[in-house]
Short mmCIF file of C-alpha atoms and ligand atoms in Angstrom, two decimals:
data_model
loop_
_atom_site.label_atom_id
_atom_site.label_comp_id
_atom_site.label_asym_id
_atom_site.label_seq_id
_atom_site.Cartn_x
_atom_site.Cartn_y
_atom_site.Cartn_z
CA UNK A 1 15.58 18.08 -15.28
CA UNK A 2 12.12 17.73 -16.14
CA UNK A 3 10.32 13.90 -16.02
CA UNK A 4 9.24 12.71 -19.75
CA UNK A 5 5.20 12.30 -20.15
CA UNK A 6 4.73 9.88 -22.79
CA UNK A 7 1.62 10.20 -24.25
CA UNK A 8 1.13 7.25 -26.91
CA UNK A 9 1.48 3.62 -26.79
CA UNK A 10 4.18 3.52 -29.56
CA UNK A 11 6.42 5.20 -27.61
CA UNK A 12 5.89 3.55 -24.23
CA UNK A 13 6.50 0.17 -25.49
CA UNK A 14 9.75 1.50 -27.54
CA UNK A 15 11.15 2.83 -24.03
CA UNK A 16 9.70 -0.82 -22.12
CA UNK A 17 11.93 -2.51 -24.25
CA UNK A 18 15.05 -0.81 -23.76
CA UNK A 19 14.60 -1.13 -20.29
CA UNK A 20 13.65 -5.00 -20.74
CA UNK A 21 17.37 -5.20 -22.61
CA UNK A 22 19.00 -3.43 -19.53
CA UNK A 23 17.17 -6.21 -17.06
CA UNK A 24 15.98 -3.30 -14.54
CA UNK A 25 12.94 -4.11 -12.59
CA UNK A 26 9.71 -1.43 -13.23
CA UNK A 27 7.29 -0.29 -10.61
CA UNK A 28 4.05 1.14 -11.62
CA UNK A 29 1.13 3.04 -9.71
CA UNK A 30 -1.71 3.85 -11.91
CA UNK A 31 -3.48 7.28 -10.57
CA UNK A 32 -5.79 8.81 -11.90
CA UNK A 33 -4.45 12.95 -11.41
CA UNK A 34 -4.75 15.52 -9.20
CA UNK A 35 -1.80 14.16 -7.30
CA UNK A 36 -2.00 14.15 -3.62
CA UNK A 37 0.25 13.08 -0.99
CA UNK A 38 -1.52 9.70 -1.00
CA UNK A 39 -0.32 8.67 -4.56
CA UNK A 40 3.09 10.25 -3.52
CA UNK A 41 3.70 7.41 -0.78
CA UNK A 42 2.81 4.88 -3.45
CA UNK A 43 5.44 6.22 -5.65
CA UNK A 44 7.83 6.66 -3.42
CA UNK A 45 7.24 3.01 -2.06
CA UNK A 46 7.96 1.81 -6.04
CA UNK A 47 11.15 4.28 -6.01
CA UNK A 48 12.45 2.36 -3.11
CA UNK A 49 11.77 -1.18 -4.62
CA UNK A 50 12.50 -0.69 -8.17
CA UNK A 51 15.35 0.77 -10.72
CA UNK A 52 12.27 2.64 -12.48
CA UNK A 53 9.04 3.72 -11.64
CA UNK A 54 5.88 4.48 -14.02
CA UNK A 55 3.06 6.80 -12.50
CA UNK A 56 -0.11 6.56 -14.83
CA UNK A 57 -2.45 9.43 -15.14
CA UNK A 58 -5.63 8.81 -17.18
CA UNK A 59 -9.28 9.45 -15.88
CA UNK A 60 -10.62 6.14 -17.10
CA UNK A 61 -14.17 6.49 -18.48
CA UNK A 62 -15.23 3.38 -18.25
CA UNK A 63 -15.39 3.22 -14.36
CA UNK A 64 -17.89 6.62 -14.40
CA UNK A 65 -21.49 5.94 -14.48
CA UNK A 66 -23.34 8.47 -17.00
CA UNK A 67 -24.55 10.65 -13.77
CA UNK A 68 -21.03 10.94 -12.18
CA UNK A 69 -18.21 13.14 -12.04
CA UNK A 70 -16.06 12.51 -15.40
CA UNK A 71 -16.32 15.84 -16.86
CA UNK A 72 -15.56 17.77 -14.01
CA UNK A 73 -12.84 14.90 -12.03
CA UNK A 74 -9.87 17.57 -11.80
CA UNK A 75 -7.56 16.97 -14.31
CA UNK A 76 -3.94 19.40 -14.05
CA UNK A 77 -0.58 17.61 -15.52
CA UNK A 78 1.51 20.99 -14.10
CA UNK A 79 -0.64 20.53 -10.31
CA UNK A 80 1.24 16.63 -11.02
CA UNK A 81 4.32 17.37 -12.14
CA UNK A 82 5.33 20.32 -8.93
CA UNK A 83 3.40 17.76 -6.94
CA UNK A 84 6.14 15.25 -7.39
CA UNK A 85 9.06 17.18 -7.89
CA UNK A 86 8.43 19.31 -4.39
CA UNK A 87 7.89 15.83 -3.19
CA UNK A 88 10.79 14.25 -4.36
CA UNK A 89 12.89 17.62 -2.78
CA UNK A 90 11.10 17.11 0.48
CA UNK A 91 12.13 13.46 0.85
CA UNK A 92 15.82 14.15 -0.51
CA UNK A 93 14.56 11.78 -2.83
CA UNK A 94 15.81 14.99 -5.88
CA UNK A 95 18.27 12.59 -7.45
CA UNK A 96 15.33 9.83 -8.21
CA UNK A 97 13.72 12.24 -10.82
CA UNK A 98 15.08 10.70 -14.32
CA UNK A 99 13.89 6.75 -12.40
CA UNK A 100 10.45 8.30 -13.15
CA UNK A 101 8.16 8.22 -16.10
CA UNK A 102 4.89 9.44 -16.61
CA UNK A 103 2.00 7.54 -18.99
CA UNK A 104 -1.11 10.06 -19.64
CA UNK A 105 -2.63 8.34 -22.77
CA UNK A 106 -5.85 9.45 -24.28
CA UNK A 107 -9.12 8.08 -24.59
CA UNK A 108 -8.63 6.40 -28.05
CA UNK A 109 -5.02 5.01 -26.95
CA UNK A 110 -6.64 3.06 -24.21
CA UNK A 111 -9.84 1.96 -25.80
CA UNK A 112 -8.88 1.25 -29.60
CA UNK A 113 -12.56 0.01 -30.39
CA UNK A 114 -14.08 3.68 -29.24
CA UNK A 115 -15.73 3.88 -26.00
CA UNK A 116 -19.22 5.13 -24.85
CA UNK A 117 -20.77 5.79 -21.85
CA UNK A 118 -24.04 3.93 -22.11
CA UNK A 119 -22.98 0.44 -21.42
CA UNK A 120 -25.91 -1.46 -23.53
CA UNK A 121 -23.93 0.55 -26.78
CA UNK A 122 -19.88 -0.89 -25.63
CA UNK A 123 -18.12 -2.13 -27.49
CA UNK A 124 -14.66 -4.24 -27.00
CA UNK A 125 -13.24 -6.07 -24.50
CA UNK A 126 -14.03 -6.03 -20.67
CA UNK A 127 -13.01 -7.18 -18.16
CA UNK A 128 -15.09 -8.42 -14.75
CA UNK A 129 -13.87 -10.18 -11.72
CA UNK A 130 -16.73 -11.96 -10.00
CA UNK A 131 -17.43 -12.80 -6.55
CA UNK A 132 -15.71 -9.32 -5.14
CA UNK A 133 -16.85 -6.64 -7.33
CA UNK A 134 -20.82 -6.98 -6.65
CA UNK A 135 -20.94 -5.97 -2.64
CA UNK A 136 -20.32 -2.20 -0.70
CA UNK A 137 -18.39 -0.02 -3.73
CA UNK A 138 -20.30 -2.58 -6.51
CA UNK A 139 -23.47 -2.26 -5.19
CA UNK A 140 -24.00 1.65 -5.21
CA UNK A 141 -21.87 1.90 -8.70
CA UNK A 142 -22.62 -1.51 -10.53
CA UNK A 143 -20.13 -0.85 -13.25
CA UNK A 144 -17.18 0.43 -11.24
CA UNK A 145 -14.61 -2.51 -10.87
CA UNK A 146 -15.17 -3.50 -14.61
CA UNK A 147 -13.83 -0.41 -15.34
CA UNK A 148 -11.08 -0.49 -12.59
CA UNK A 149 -9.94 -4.29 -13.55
CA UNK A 150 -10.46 -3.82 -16.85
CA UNK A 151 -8.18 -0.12 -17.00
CA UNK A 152 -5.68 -1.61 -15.07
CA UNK A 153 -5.69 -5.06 -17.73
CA UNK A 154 -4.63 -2.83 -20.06
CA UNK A 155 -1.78 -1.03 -18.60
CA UNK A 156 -0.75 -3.69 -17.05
CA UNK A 157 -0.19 -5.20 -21.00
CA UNK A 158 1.05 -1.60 -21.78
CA UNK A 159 3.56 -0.88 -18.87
CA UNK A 160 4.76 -4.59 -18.07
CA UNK A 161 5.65 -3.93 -14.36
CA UNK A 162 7.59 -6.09 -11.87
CA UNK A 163 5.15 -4.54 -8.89
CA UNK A 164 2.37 -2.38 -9.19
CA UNK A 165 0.86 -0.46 -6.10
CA UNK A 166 -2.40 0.36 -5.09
CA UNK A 167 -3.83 2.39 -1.75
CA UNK A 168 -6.06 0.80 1.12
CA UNK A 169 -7.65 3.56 0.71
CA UNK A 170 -9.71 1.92 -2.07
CA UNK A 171 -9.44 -1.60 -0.27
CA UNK A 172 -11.99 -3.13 -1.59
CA UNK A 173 -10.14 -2.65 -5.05
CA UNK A 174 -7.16 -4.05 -3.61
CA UNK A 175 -8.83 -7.64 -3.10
CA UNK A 176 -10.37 -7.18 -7.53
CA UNK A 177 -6.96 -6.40 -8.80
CA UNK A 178 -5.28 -9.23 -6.29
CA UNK A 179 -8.10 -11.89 -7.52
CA UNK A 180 -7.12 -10.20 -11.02
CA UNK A 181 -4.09 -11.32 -11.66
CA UNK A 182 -4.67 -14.67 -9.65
CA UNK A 183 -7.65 -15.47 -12.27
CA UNK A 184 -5.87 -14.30 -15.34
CA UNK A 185 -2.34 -15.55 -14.52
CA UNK A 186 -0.80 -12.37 -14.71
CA UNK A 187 2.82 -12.39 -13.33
CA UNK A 188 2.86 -8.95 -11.64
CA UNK A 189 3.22 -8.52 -7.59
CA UNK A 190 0.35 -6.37 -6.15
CA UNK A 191 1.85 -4.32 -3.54
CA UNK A 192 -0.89 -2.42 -0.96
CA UNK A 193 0.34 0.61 0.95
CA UNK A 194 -1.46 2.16 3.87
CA UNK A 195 -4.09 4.97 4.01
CA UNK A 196 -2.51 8.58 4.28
CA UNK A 197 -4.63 11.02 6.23
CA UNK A 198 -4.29 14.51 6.80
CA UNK A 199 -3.08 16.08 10.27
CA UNK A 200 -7.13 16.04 11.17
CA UNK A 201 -7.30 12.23 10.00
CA UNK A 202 -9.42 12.99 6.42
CA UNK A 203 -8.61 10.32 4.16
CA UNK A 204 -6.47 12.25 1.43
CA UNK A 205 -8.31 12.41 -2.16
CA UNK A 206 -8.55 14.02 -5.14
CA UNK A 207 -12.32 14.67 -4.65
CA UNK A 208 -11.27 16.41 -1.63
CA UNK A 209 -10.81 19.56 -3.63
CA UNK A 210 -14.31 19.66 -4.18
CA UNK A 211 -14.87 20.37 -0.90
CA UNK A 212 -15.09 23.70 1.18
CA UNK A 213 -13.04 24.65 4.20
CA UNK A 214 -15.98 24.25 6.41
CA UNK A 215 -16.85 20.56 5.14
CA UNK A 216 -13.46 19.88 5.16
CA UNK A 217 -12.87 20.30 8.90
CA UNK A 218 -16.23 18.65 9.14
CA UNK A 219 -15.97 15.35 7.15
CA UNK A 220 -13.03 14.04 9.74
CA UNK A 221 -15.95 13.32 11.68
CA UNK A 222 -15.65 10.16 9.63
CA UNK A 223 -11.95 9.05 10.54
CA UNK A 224 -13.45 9.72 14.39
CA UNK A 225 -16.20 7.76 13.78
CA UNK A 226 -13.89 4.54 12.24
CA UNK A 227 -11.66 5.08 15.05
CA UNK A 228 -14.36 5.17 17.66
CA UNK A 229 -15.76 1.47 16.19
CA UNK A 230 -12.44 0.28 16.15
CA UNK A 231 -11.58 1.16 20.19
CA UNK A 232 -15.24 -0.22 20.92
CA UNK A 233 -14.72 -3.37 18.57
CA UNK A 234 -11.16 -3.89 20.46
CA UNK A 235 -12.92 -3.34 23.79
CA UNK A 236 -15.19 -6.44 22.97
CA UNK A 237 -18.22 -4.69 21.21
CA UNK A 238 -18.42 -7.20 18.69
CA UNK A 239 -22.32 -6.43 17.58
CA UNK A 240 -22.39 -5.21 13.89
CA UNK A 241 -25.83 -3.42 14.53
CA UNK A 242 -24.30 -1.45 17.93
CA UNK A 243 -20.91 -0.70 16.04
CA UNK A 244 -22.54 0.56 12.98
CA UNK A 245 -25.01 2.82 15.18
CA UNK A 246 -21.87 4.49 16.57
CA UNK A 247 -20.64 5.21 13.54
CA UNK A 248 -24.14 6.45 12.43
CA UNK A 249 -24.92 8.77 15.16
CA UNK A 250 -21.01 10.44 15.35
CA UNK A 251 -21.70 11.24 11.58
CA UNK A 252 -25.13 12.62 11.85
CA UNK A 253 -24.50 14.70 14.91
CA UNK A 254 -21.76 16.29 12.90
CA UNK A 255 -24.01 18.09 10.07
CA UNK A 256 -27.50 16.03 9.81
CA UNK A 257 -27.19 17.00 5.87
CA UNK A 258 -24.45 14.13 5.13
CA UNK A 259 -25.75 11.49 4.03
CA UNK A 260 -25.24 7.79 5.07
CA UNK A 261 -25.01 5.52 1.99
CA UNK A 262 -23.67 2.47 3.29
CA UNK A 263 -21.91 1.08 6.63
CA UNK A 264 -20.45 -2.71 6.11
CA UNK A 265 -18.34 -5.13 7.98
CA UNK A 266 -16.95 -7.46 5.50
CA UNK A 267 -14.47 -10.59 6.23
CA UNK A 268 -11.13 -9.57 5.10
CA UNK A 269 -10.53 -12.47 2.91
CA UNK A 270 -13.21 -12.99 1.16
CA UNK A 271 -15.61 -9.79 1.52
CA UNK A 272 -18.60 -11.66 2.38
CA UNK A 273 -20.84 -9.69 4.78
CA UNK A 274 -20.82 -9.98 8.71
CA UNK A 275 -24.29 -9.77 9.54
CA UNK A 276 -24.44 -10.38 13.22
CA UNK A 277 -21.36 -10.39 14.85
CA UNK A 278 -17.42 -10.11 14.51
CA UNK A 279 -15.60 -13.03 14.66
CA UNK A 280 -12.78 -11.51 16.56
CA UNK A 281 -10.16 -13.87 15.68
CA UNK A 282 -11.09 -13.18 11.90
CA UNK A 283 -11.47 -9.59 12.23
CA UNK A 284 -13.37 -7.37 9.62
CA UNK A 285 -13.09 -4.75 7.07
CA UNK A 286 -15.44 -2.29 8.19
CA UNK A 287 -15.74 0.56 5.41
CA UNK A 288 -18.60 3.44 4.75
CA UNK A 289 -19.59 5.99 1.99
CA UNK A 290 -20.82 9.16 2.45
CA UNK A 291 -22.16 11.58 0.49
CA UNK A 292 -21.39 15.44 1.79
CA UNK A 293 -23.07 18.81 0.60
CA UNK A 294 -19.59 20.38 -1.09
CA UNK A 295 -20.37 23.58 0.84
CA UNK A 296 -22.37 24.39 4.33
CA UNK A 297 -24.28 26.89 1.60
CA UNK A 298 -28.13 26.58 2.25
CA UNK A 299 -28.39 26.55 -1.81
CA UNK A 300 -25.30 24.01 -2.41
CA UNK A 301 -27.15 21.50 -4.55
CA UNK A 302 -23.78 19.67 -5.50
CA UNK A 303 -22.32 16.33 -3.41
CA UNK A 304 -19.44 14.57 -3.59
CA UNK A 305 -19.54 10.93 -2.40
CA UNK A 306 -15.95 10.11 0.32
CA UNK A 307 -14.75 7.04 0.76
CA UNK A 308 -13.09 5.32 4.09
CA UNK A 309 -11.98 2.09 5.80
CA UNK A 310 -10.44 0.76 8.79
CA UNK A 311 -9.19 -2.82 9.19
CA UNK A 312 -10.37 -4.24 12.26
CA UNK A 313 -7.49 -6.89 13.16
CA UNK A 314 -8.09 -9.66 14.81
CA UNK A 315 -7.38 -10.68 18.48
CA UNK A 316 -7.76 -13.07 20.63
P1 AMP B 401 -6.86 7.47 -7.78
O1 AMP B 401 -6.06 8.49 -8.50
O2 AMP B 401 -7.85 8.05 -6.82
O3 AMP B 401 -7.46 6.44 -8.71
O4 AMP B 401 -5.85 6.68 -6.85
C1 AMP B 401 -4.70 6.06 -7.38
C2 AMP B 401 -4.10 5.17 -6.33
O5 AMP B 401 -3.75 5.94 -5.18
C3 AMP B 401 -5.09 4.08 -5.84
O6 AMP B 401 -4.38 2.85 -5.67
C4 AMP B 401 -5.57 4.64 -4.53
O7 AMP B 401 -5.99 3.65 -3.61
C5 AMP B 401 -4.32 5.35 -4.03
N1 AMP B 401 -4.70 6.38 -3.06
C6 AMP B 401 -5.62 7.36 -3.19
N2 AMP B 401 -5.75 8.07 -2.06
C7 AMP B 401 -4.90 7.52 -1.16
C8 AMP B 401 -4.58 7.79 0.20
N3 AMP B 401 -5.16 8.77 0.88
N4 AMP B 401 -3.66 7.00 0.80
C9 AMP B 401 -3.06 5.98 0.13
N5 AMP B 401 -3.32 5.68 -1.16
C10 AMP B 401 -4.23 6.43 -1.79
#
């Protein structure tokens, strides 16, 4: 049995409302390809809670600044499809395959008033959440979470889930979409599902792939470096400038050619910035981005920019 990829909007909404005439509840984790593990524990998550389960695979445009990676993001429907039917087998999950449904709309589907790169020439509707998109991911890519909120607006209105689920992995994501659908009174229950690292502790992602063998065993110096804060942080090292050169130096020692862009501890409920010290009965999201050479190659001019957090719980 092979799982149906619908590729238009005509179609999806045709098949939305049969399945709003049979009264079954629809989970839905937008991706954007290149499946990994990761996106398989969201979908299996949405399996569990829901009688059907749509997986959306579109590399949205409008998050991608002109100079990054949206020509060459890797983009493979058969890598997808093997990558959730082996999954599916592993789990003993086989007989879940027709509760599936794949969305992988194009470009024009998803923005019917064209779409353009340089943001002074858009036109259409956008959408911005204010307040949690400007800090840590928003300040190094200023247009990012308009494209992430307003993507996910849109399929949202196309897909009409019951629950939709999104990784910690991008947390600071998690707290746009959740202030999303507070501020725009849209009746669909955010679900957030842990980080899944490999056996060495890297964050899975799709940009992984970019990434030699050698970097790849070296970027879990990142994941030691988050865990090393948090043991310090839960031994009393509250000091934000202390914690953060821990991080720093673990990093650094590791290959002196990755480069630090940005180190933050953030209050979990609201993201503002922790300048001084943790409140430990508040806790902190402490995240970091680096950007790694995508081979130890002395002429590797290429970098790809990872991605990690660790929440730093409160105690007393
Ligand atoms: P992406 O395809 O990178 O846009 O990711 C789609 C969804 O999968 C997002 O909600 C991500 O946060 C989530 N995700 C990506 N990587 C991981 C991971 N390693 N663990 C858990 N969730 C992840």
């Amino acid at each position: 049995m092979s799982i149906p990829v619908i590729t238009d909007l005509q179609s999806l909404r045709k098949l939305r409302n049969e399945i709003s005439l049979k009264n079954q509840t629809v989970g839905f984790v937008p991706t954007m390809g290149y499946l990994h593990q990761g996106h398989m524990s969201l979908i299996k998550e949405s399996i569990l809670e829901n009688d059907l389960t749509f997986i959306s695979i579109f590399v949205n445009p409008s998050q991608f600044s002109p100079n990054e990676d949206l020509d060459t993001y890797p983009r493979d429907l058969d890598h997808d499809l093997n990558v959730i039917k082996n999954f599916l087998i592993n789990e003993n999950l086989n007989n879940n395959l027709d509760k599936i449904k794949i969305f992988k709309p194009s470009v024009n589907e998803m923005y019917p008033s064209g779409f353009t790169l340089d943001i002074s020439k858009q036109k259409g509707t956008f959408i911005e959440v204010l307040g949690v998109s400007e800090q840590l991911e928003g300040k190094t890519r200023p247009t990012f979470f308009r494209g992430v909120a307003t993507i996910v607006t849109k399929l949202f209105n196309a897909v009409k889930p019951t629950n939709a689920y999104f990784g910690q992995k991008d947390i600071q994501q998690t707290i746009v979409i959740k202030n999303l659908v507070k501020d725009l009174l849209i009746d669909i229950n955010i679900k957030i599902v842990p980080i899944i690292r490999n056996s060495n502790g890297l964050a899975l992602s799709s940009r992984n792939s970019y990434l030699s063998n050698e970097i790849l065993n070296q970027v879990t110096c990142i994941f030691q470096s988050l865990k090393l804060a948090n043991n310090n942080y839960l031994n009393g090292n509250l000091n934000i400038n202390n914690l953060t050169n821990l991080i720093k130096d673990k990093i650094i020692q590791t290959n002196q050619n990755f480069k630090i862009d940005y180190i933050s501890f953030n209050n979990p409920n609201n993201l503002d910035y922790i300048n001084d010290k943790i409140d430990k009965k508040i806790g902190a999201i402490l995240s970091l981005a680096v950007y790694v050479p995508n081979s130890t190659n002395l002429n590797e001019s290429k970098s790809t920019r990872l991605i990690d957090n660790w929440i730093l719980e409160p105690y007393n």
